[in-house]
Tab-separated table of C-alpha atoms in Angstrom:
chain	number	residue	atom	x	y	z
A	860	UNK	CA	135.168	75.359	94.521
A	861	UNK	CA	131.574	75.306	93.187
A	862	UNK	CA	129.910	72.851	91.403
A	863	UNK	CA	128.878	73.487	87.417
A	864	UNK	CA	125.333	73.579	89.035
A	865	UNK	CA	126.294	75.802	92.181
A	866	UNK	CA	127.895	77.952	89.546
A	867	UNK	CA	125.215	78.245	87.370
A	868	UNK	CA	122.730	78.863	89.917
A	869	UNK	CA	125.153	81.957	91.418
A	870	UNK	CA	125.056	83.159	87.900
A	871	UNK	CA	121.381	83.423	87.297
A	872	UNK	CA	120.853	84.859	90.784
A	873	UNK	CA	123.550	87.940	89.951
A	874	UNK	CA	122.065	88.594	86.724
A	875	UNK	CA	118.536	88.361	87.993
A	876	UNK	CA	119.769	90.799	90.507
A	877	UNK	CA	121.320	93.052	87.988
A	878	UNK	CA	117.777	93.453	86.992
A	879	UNK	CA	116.309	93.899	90.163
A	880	UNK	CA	118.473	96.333	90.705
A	881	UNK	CA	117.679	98.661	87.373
A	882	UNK	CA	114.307	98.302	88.613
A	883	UNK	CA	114.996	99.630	92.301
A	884	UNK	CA	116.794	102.408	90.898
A	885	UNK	CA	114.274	103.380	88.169
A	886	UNK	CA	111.567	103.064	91.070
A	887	UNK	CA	113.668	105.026	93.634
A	888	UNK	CA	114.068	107.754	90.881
A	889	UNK	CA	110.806	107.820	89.990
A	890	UNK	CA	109.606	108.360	93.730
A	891	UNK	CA	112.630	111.301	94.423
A	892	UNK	CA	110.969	113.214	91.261
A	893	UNK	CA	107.658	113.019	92.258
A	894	UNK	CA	108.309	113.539	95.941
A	895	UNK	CA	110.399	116.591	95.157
A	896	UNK	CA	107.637	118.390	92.901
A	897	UNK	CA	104.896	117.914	95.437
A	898	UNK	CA	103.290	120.718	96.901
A	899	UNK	CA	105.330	122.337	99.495
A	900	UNK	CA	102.825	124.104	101.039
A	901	UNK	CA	104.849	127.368	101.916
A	902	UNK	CA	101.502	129.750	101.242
A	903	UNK	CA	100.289	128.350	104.044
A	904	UNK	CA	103.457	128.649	106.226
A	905	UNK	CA	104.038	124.816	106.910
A	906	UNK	CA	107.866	123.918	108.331
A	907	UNK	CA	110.040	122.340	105.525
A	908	UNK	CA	110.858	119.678	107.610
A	909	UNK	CA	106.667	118.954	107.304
A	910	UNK	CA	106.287	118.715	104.113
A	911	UNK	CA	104.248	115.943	102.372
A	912	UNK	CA	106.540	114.615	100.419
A	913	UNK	CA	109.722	114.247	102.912
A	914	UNK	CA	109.533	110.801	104.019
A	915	UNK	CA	109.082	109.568	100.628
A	916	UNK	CA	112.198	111.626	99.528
A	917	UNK	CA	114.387	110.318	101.970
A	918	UNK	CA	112.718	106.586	101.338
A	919	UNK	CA	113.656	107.136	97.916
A	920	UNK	CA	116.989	108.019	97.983
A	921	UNK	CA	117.644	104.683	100.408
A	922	UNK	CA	116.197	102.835	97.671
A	923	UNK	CA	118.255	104.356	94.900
A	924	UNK	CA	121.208	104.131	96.921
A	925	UNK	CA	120.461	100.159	97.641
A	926	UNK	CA	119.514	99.401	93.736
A	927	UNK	CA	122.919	100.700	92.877
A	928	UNK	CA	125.037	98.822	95.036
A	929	UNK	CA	122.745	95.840	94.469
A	930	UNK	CA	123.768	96.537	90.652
A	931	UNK	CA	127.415	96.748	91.700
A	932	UNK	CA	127.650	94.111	93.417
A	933	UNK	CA	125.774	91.737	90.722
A	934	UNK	CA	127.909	93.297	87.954
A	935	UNK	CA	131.296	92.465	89.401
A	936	UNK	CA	130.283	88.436	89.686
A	937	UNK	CA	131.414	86.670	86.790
A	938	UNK	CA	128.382	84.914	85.133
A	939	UNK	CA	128.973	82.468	82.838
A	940	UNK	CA	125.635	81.679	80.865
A	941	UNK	CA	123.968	83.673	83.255
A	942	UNK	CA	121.145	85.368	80.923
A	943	UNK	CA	120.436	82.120	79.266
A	944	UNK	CA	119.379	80.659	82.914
A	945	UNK	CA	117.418	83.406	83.867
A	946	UNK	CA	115.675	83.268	80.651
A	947	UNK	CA	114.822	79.861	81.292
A	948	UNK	CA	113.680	80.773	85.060
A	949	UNK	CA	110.562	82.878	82.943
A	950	UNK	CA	109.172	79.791	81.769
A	951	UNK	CA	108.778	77.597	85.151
A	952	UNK	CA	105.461	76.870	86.857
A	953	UNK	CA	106.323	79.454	89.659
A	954	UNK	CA	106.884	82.156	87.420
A	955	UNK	CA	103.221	81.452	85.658
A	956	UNK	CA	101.992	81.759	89.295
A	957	UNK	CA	103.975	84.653	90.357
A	958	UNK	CA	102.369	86.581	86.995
A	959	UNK	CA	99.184	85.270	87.822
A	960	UNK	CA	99.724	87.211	91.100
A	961	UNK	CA	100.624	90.103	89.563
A	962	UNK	CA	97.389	90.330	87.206
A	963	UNK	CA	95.435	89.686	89.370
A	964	UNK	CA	96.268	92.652	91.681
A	965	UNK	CA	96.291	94.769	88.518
A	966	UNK	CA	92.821	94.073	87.570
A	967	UNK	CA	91.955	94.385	91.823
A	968	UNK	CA	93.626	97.669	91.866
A	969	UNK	CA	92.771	99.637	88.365
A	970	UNK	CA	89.905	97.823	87.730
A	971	UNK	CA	87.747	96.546	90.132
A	972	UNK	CA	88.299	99.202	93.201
A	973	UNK	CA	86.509	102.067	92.348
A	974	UNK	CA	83.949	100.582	89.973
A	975	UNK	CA	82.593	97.892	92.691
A	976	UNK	CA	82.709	99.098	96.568
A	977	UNK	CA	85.524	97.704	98.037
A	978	UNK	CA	83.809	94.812	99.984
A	979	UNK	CA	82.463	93.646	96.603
A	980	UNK	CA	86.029	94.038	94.929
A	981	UNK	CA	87.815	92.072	97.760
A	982	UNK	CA	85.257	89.414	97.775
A	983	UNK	CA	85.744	88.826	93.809
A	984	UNK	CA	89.736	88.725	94.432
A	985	UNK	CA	89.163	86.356	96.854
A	986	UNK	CA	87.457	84.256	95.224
A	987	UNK	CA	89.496	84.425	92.007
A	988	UNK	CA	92.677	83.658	93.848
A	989	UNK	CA	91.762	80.747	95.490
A	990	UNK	CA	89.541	79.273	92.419
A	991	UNK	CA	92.953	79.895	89.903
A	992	UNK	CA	95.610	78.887	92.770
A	993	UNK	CA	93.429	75.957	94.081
A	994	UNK	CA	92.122	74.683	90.302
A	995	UNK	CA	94.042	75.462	87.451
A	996	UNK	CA	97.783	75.959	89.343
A	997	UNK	CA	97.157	73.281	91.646
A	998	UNK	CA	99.948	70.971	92.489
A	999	UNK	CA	97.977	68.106	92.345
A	1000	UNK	CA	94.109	66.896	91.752
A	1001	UNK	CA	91.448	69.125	93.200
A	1002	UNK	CA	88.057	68.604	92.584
A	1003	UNK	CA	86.651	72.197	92.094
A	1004	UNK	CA	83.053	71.934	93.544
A	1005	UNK	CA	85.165	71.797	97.513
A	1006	UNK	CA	87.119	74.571	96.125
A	1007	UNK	CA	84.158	76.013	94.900
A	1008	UNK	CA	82.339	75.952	98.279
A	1009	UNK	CA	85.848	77.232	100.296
A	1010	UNK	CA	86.137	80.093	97.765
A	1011	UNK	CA	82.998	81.323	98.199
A	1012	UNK	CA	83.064	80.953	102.099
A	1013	UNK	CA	87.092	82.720	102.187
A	1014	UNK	CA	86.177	85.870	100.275
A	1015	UNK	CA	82.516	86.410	101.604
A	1016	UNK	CA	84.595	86.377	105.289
A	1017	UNK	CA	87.545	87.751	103.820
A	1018	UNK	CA	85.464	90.748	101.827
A	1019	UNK	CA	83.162	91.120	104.791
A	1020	UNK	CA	85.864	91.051	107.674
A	1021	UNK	CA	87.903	93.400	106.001
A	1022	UNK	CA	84.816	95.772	105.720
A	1023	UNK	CA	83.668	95.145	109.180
A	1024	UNK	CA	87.486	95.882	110.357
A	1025	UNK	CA	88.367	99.046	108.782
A	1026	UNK	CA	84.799	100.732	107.951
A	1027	UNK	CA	83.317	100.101	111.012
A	1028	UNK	CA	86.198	99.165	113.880
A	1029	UNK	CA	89.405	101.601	112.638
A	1030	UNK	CA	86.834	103.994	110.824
A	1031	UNK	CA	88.480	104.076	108.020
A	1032	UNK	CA	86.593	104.782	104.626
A	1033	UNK	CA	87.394	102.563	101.796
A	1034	UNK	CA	87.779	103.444	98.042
């Protein structure tokens, strides 16, 4: 027999998987459409099993297929109060950090990649990670001037290693 807390802790997790699973399954959709209308290539006699948009297919319909049972499974626990907790999960320190996270690969992705080279945009994502994580969603005290001088040092490395790895090592040529 659970505990009220055990209890209430199962419940939050199956709704917060009932979510996650409307999101798989919206993702998984999204990829099988978009994989399906991509250029199959037939004008210039390429194998169906070749085409460019197989793998993804396939990928996607795994993922659709685990967001619904994920979905299932969540929807059959009984959870008492469950939205209520989850709601209140939103509002926790790690939930400020994990949407810090987020926004800050947003603005790396669609905003600074492509309008800085991509040494330059790594460096300044770098840099603002550790500065927010090490200053302002610190756990404890930090002065910033040491975090100043370790940000700086991580994401000129970081920014420069990265472009020494894949430009000049792998060949690869970044956005």
């Amino acid at each position: 027999m659970d505990t009220p807390a055990e209890a209430g802790e199962r419940a939050i997790r199956a709704r917060a998987d009932l979510l996650t699973s409307f999101v798989l399954v919206g993702l998984g959709l999204t990829i099988f459409y978009l994989s399906w209308t991509m250029p199959r290539l037939e004008a210039r006699h390429i194998h169906p099993a070749t085409i460019p948009g197989l793998v993804p297919l396939i990928l996607s319909v795994g993922l659709t297929l685990c967001g619904l049972l994920l979905g299932l499974r969540s929807w059959r626990i009984e959870a008492e109060g469950g939205w209520r907790g989850l709601a209140g999960v939103f509002t926790t320190k790690q939930a400020l950090r994990v949407m810090v996270i987020l926004g800050l690969a947003l603005v790396h992705t669609l905003i600074l990649v492509g309008w800085l080279p991509f040494w330059a945009a790594a460096m300044l994502f770098i840099f603002a990670f550790i500065m927010i994580f090490e200053t302002w969603l610190a756990d404890g005290p930090v002065t910033p001037l040491s975090s100043l001088a370790w940000a700086i040092a991580i994401a000129v490395l970081g920014g420069g290693g990265i472009y020494l790895v894949f430009e000049r090592i792998f060949l690869v040529r970044l956005p």
